[in-house]
Coordinates of N, CA, C and O and ligand atoms in Angstrom, one line a residue:
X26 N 58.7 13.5 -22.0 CA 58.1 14.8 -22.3 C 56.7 14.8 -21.7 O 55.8 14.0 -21.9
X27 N 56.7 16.1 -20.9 CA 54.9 15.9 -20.5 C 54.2 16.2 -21.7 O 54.5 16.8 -22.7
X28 N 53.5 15.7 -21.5 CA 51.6 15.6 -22.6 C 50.6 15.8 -21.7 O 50.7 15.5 -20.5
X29 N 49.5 16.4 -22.3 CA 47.8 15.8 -21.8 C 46.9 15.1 -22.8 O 46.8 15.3 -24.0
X30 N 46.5 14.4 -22.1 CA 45.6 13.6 -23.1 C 44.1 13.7 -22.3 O 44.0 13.8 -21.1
X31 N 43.1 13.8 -23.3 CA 41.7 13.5 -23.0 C 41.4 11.9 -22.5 O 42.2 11.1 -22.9
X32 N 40.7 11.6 -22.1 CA 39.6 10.7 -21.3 C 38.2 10.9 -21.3 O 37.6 11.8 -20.8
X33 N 37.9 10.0 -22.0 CA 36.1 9.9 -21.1 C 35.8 8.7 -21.2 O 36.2 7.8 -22.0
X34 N 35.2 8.7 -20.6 CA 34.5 7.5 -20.0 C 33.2 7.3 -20.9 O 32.3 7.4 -20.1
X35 N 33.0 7.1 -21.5 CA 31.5 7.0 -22.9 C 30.3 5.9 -21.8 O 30.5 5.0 -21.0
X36 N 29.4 6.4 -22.5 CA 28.0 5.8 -21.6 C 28.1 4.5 -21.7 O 27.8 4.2 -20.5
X37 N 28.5 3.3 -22.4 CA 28.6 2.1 -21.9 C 29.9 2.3 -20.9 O 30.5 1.4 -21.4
X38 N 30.4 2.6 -20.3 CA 30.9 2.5 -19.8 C 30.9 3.2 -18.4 O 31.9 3.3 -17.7
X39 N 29.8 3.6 -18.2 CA 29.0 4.6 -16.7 C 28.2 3.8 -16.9 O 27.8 3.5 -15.8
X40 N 27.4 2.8 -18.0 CA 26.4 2.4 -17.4 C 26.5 0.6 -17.1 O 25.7 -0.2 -16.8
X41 N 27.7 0.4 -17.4 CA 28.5 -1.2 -16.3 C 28.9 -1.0 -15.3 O 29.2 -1.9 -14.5
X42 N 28.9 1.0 -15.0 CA 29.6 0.8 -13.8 C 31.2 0.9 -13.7 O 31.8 1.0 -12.6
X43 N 31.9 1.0 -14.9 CA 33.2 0.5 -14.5 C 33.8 1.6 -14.4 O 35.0 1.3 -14.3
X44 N 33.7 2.8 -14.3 CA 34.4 4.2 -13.5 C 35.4 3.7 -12.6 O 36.5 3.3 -13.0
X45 N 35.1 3.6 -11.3 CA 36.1 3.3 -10.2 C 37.4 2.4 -11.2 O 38.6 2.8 -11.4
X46 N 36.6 1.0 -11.9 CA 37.5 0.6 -12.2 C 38.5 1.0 -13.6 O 39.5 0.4 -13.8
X47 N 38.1 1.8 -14.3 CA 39.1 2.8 -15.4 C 40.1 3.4 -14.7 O 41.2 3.6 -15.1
X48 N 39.5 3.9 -13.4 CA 40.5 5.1 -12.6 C 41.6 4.4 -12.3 O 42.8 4.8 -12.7
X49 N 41.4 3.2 -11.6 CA 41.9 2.5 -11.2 C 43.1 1.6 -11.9 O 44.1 1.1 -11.5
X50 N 42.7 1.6 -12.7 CA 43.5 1.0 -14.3 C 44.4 2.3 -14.4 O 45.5 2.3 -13.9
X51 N 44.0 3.4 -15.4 CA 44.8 4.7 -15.1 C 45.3 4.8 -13.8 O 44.3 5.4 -13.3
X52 N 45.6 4.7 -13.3 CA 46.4 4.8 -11.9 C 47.8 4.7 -12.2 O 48.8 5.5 -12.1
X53 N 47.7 3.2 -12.8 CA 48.9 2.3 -12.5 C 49.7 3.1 -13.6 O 50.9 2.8 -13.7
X54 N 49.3 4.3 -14.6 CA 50.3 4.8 -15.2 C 51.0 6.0 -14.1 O 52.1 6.5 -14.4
X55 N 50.5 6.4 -13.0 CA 51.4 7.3 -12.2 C 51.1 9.3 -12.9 O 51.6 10.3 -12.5
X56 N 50.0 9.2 -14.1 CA 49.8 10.2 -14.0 C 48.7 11.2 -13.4 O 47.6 10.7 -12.9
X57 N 49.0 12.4 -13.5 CA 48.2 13.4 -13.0 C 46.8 13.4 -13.4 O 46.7 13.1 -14.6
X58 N 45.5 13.7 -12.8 CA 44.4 14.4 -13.5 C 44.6 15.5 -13.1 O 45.2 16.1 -12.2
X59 N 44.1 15.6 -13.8 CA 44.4 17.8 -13.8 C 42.7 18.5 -14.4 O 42.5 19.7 -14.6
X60 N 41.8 17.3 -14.6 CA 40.6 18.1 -15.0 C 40.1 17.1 -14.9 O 40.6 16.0 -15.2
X61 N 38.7 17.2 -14.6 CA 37.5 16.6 -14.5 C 36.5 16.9 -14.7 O 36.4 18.1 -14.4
X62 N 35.5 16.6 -15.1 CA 33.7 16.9 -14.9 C 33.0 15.6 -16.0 O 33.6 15.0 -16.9
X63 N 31.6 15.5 -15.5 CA 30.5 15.4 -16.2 C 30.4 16.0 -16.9 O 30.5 17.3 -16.6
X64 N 30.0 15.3 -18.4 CA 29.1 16.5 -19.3 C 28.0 15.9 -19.6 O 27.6 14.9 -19.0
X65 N 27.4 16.4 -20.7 CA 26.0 16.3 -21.1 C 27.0 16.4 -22.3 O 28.0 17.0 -22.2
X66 N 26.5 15.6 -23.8 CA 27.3 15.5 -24.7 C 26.0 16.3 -26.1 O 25.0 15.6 -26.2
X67 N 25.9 17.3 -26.8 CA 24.8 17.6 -27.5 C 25.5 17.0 -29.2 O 26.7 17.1 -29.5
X68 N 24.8 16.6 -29.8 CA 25.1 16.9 -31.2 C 25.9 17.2 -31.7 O 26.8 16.3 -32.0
X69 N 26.1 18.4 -32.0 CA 27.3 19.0 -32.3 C 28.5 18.5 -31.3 O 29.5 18.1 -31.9
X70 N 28.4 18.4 -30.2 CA 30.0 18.0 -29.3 C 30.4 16.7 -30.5 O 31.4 16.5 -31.2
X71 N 28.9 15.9 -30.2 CA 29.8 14.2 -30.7 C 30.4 14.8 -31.9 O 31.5 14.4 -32.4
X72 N 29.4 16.1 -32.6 CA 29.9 15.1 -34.3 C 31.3 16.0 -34.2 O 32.2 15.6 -35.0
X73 N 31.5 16.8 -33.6 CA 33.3 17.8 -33.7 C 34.1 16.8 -33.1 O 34.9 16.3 -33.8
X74 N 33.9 16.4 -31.8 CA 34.7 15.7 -31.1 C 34.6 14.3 -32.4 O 35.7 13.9 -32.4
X75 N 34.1 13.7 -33.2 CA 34.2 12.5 -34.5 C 34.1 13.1 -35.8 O 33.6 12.6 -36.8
X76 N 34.9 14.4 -35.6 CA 34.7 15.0 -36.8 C 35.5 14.3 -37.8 O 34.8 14.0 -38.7
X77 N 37.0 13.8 -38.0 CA 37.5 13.0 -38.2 C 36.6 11.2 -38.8 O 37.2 10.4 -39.6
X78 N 35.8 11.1 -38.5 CA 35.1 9.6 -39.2 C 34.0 10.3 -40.0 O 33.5 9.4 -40.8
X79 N 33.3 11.8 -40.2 CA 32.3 12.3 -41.1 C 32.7 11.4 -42.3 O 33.9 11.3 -42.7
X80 N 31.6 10.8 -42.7 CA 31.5 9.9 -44.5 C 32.0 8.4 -44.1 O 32.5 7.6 -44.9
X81 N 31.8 8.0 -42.8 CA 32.1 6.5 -42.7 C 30.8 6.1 -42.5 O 29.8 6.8 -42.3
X82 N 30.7 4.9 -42.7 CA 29.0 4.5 -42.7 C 28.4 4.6 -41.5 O 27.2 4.9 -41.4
X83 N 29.4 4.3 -40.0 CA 29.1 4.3 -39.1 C 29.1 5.6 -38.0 O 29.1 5.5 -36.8
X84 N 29.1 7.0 -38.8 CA 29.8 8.1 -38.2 C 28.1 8.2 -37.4 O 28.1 8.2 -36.1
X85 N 27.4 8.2 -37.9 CA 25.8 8.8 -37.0 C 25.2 7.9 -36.0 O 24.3 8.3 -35.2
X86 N 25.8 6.4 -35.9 CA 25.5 5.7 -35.0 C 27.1 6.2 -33.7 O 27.0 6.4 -32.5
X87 N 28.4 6.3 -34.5 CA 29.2 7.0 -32.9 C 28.9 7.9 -32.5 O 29.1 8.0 -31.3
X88 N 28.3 9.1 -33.1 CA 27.6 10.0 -32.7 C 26.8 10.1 -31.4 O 27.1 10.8 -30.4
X89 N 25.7 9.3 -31.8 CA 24.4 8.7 -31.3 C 25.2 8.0 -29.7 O 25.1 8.6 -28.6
X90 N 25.9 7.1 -29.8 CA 26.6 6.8 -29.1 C 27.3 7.2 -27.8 O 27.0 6.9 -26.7
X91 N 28.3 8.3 -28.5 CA 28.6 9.1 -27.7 C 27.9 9.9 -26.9 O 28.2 10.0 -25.7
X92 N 26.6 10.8 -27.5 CA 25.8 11.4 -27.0 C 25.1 10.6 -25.5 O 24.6 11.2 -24.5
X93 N 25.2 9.4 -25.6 CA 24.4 8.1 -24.5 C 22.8 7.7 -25.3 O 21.7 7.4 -24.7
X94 N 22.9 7.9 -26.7 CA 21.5 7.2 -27.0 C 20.9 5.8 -26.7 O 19.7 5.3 -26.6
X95 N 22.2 5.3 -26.6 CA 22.1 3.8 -26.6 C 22.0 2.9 -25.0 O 21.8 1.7 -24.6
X96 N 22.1 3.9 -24.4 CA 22.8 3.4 -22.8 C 21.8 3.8 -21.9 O 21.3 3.0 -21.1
X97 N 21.3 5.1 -21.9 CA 20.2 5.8 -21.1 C 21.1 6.0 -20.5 O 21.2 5.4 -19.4
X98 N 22.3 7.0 -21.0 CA 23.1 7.7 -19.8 C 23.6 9.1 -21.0 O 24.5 9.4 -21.7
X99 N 22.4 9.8 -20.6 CA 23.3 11.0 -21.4 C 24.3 11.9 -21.1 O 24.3 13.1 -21.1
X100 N 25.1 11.2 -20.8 CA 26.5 12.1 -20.6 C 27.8 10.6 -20.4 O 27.8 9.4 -20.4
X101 N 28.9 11.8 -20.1 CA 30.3 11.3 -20.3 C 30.8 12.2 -19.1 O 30.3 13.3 -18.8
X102 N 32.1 11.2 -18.2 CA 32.9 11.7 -17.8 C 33.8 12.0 -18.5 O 34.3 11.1 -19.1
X103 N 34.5 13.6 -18.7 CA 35.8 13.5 -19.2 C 36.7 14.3 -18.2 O 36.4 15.2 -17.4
X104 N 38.2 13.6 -18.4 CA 39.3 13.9 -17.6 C 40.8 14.1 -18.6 O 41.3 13.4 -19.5
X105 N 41.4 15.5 -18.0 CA 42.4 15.3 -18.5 C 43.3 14.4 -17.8 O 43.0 14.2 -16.7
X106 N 44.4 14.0 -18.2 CA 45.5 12.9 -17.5 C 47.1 13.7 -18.5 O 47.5 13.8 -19.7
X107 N 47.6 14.0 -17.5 CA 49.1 14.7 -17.6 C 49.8 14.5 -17.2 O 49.7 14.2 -16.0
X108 N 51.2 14.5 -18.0 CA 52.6 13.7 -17.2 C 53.1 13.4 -18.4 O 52.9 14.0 -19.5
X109 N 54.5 12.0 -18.2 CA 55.3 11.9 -18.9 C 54.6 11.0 -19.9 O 54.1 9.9 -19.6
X110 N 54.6 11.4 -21.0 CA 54.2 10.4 -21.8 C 53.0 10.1 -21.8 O 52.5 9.0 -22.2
X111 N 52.4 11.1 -21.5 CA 50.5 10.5 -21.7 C 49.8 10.0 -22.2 O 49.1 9.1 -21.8
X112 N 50.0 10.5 -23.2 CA 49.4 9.7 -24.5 C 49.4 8.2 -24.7 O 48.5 7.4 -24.4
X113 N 50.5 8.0 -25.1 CA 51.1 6.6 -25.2 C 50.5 5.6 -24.1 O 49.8 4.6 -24.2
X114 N 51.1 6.2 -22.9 CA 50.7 5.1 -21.7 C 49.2 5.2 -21.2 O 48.7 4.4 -20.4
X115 N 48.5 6.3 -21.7 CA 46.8 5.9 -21.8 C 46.4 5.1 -22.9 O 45.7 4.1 -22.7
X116 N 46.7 5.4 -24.3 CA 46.8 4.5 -25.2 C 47.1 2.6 -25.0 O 46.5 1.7 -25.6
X117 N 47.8 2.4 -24.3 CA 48.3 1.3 -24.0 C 47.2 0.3 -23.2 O 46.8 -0.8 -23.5
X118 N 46.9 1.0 -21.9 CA 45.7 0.6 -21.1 C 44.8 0.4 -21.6 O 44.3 -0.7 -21.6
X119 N 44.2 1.2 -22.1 CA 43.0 1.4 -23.2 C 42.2 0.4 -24.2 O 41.0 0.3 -24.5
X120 N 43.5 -0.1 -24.8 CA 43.6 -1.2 -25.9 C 43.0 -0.4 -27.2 O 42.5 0.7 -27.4
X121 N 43.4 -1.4 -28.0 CA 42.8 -1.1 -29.1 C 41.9 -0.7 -30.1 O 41.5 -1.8 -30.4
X122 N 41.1 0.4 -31.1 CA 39.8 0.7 -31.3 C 38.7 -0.8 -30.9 O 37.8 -1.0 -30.0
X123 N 39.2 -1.4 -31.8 CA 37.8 -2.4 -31.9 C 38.3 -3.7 -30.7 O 39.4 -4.2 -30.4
X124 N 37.1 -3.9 -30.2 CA 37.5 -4.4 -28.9 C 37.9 -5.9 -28.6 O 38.5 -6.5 -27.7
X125 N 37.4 -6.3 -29.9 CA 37.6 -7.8 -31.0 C 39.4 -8.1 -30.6 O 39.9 -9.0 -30.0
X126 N 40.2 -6.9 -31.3 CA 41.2 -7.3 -31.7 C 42.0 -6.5 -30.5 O 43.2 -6.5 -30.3
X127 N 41.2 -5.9 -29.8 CA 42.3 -5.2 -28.6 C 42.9 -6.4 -27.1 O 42.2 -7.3 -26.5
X128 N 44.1 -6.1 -27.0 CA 44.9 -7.0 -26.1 C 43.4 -7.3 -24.7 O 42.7 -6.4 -24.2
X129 N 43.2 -8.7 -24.3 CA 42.2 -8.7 -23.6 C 42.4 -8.4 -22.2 O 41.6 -8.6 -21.3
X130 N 43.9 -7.7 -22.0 CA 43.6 -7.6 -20.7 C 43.8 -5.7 -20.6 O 44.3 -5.1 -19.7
X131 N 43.3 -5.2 -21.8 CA 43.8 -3.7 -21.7 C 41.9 -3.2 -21.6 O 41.1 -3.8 -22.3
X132 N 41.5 -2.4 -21.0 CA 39.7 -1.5 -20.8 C 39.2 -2.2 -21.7 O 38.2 -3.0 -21.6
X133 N 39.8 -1.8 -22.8 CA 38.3 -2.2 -24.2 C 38.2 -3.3 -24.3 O 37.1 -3.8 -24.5
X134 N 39.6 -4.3 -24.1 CA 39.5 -5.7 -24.5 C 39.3 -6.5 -23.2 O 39.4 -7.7 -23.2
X135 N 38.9 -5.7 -22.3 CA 38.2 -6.9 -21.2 C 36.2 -6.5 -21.3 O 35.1 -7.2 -21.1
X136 N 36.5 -5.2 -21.6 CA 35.0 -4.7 -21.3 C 34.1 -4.0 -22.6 O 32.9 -3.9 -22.5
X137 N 34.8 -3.8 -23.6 CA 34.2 -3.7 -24.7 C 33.6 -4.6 -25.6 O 34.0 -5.8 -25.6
X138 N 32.5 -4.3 -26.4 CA 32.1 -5.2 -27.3 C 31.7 -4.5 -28.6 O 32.0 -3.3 -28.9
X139 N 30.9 -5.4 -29.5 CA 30.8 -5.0 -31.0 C 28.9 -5.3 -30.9 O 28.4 -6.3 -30.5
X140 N 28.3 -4.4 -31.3 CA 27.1 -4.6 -30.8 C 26.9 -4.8 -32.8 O 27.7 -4.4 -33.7
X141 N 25.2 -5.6 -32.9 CA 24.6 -6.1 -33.8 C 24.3 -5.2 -34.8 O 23.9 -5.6 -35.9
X142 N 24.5 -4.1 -34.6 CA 24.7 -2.2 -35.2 C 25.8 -2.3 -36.0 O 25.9 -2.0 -37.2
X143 N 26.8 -2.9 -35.0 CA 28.2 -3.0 -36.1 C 29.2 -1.6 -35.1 O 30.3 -1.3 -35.4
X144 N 28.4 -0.9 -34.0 CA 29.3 0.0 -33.6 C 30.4 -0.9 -32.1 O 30.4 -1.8 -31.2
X145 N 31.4 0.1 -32.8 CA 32.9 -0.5 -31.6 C 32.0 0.4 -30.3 O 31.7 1.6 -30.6
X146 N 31.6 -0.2 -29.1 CA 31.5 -0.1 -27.7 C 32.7 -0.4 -27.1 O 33.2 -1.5 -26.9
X147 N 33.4 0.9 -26.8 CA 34.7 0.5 -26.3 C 35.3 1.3 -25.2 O 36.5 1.5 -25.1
X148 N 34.2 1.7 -24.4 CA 33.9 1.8 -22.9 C 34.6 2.9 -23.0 O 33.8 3.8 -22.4
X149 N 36.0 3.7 -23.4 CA 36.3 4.7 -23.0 C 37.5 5.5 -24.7 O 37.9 5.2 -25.8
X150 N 37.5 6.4 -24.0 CA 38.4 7.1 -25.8 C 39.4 7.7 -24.8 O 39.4 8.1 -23.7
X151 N 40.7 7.6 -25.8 CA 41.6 8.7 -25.3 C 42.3 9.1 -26.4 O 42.2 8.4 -27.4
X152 N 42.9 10.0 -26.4 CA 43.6 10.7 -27.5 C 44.7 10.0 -28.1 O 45.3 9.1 -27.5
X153 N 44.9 10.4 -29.6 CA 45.4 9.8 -29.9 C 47.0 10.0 -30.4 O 47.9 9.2 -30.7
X154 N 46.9 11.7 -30.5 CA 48.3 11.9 -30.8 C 48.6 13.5 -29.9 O 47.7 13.6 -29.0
X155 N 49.3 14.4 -29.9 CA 49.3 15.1 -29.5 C 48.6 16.8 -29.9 O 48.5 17.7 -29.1
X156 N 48.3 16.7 -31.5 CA 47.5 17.5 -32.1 C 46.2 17.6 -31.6 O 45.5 18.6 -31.1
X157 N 45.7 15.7 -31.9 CA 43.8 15.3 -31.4 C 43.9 16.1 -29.7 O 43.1 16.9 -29.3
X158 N 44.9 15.7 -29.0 CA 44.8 16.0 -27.6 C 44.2 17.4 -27.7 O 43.1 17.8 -27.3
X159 N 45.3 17.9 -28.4 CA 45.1 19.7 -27.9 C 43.7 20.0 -28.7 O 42.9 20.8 -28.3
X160 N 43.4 19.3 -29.8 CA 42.2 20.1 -30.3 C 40.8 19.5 -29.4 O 40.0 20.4 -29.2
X161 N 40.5 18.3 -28.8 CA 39.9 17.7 -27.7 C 39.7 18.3 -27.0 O 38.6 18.9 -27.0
X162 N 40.6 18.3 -26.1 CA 40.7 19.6 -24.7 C 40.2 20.8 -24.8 O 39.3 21.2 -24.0
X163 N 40.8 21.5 -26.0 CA 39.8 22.8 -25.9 C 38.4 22.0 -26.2 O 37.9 21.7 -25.2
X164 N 37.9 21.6 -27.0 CA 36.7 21.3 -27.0 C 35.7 20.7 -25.9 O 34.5 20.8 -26.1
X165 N 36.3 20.1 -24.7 CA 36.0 19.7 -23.7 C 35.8 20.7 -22.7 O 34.8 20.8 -22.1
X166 N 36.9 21.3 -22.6 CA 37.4 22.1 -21.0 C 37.4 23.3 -21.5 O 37.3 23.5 -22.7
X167 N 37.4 24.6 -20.5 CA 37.7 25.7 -20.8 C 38.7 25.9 -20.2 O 38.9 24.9 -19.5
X168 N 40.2 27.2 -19.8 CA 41.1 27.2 -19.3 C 40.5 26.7 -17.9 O 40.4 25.5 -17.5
X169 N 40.0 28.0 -17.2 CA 39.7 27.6 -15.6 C 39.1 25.9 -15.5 O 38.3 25.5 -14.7
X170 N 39.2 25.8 -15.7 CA 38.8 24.0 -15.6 C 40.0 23.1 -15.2 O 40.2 22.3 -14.3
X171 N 40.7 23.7 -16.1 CA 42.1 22.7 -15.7 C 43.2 23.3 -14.9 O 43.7 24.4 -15.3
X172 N 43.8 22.6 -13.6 CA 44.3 23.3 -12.6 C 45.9 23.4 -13.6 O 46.8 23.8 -12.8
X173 N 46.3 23.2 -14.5 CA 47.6 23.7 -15.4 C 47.8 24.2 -16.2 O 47.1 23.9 -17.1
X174 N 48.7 25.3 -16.6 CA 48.5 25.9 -18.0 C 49.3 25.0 -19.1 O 50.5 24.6 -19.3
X175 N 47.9 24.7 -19.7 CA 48.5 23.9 -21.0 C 49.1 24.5 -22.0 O 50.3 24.3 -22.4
X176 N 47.9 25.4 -22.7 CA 48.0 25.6 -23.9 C 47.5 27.6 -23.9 O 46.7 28.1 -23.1
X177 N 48.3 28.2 -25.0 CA 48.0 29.9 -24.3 C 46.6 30.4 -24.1 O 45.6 30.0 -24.7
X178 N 46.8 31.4 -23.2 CA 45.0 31.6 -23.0 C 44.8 33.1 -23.6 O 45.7 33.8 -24.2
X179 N 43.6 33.6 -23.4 CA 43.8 35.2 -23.8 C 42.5 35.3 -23.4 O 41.5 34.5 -23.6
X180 N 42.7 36.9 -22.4 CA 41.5 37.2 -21.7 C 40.8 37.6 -22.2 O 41.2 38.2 -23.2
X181 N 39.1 37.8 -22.1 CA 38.2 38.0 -22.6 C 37.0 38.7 -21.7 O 36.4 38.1 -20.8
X182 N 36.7 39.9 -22.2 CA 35.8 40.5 -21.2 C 34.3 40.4 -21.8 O 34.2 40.8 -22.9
X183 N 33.5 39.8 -21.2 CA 32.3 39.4 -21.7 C 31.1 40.1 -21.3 O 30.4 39.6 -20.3
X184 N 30.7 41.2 -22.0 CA 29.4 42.4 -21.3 C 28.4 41.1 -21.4 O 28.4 40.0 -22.1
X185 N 27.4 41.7 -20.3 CA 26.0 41.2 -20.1 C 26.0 39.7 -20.1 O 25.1 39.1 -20.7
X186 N 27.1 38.7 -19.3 CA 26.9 37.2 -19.6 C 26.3 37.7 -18.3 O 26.4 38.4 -17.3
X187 N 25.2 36.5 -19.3 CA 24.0 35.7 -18.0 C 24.6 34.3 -17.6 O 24.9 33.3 -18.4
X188 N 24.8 34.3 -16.1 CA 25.5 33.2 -16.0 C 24.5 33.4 -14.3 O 23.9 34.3 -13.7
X189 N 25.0 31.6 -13.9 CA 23.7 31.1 -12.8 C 25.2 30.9 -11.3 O 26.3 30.3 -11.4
X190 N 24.8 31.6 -10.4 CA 25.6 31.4 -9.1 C 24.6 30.8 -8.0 O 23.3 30.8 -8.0
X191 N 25.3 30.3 -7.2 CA 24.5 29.9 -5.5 C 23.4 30.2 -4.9 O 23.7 30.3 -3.7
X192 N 22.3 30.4 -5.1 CA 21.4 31.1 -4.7 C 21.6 31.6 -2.7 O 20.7 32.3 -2.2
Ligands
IDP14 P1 39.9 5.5 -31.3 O1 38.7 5.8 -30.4 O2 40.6 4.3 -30.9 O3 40.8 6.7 -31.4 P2 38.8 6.3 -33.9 O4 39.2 5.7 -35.2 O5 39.1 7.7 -33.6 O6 39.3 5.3 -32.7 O7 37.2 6.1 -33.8 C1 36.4 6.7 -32.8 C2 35.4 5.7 -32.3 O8 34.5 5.3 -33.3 C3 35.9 4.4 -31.7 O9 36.4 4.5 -30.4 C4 34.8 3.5 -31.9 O10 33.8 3.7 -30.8 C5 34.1 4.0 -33.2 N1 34.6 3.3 -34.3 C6 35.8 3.4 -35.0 N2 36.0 2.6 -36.0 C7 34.8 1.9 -36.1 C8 34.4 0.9 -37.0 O11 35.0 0.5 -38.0 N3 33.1 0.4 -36.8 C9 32.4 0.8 -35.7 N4 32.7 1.7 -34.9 C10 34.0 2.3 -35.0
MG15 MG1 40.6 8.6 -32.2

């Protein structure tokens, strides 16, 4: 069954460098990207996008985290990845949350670590079921972003947007 799943790439993980090599890794599952960009991650993104861990001891350091407080990279690459079985087979690559116990030859468990904070650095996130996906994505992407129709859209006429073009 097709799926999409979220990707990003989290600031330790732009700032080792290992982009080319995540791509590269996703590759070998044979799925689509179908969306891309850089973001700039504010506050609010991390704490919705970890809304799910609010009341864990560690929720304001993943935050902080994700935001790139820690890395001097404020932002994330995020990508969607679509096809059969997405989830799963990004899941798989990826390894496991904490990077301790993830398989050592899957992203996190060659390149992740456990920093003296106590937070899992684990170079990249992907979705985790097919609900997280769809609620991710919208939070990520807007329709025109992604070259597929995922999920229903509904048009919206927006008086007076101030928006910036080509000079
Ligand atoms: P996931 O990223 O594998 O789906 P989640 O439980 O959704 O795992 O947690 C989101 C992120 O929060 C993790 O990727 C990791 O960076 C961090 N995290 C999760 N659990 C812990 C923990 O017990 N200690 C420190 N950091 C954690
Ligand atoms: Mg998760």
């Amino acid at each position: 069954m097709n799926q999409a799943t979220l990707v990003l790439v989290k600031p330790d993980g732009l700032k080792k460098s290992l982009t080319g090599n995540i791509l590269t890794r996703l590759s070998e599952t044979k799925l689509e990207i179908v969306a891309t960009k850089m973001a700039r991650v504010s506050r609010e993104l991390a704490a919705d996008h970890y809304r799910h861990l609010k009341g864990k001891p560690f929720f304001d350091d993943v935050v902080k985290y994700l935001q790139g407080e820690f890395h001097d990279r404020r932002k994330v690459m995020a990508m969607v990845y679509w096809g059969n079985d997405a989830i799963k087979k990004v899941r798989d690559i990826a390894g496991s949350t904490n990077p301790e116990e993830a398989d050592p030859v899957s992203i996190r468990g060659s390149y992740g670590r456990i920093t003296t904070h106590g937070v899992f650095e684990n170079v990249i996130h992907a979705s985790s079921d097919e609900k997280d996906a769809e609620r991710e994505i919208k939070l990520w992407f807007k329709p025109e972003d992604i070259i597929v129709d995922l999920y229903p859209t509904k048009e919206a006429v927006i008086k007076d947007l101030k928006t910036k073009s080509w000079a």
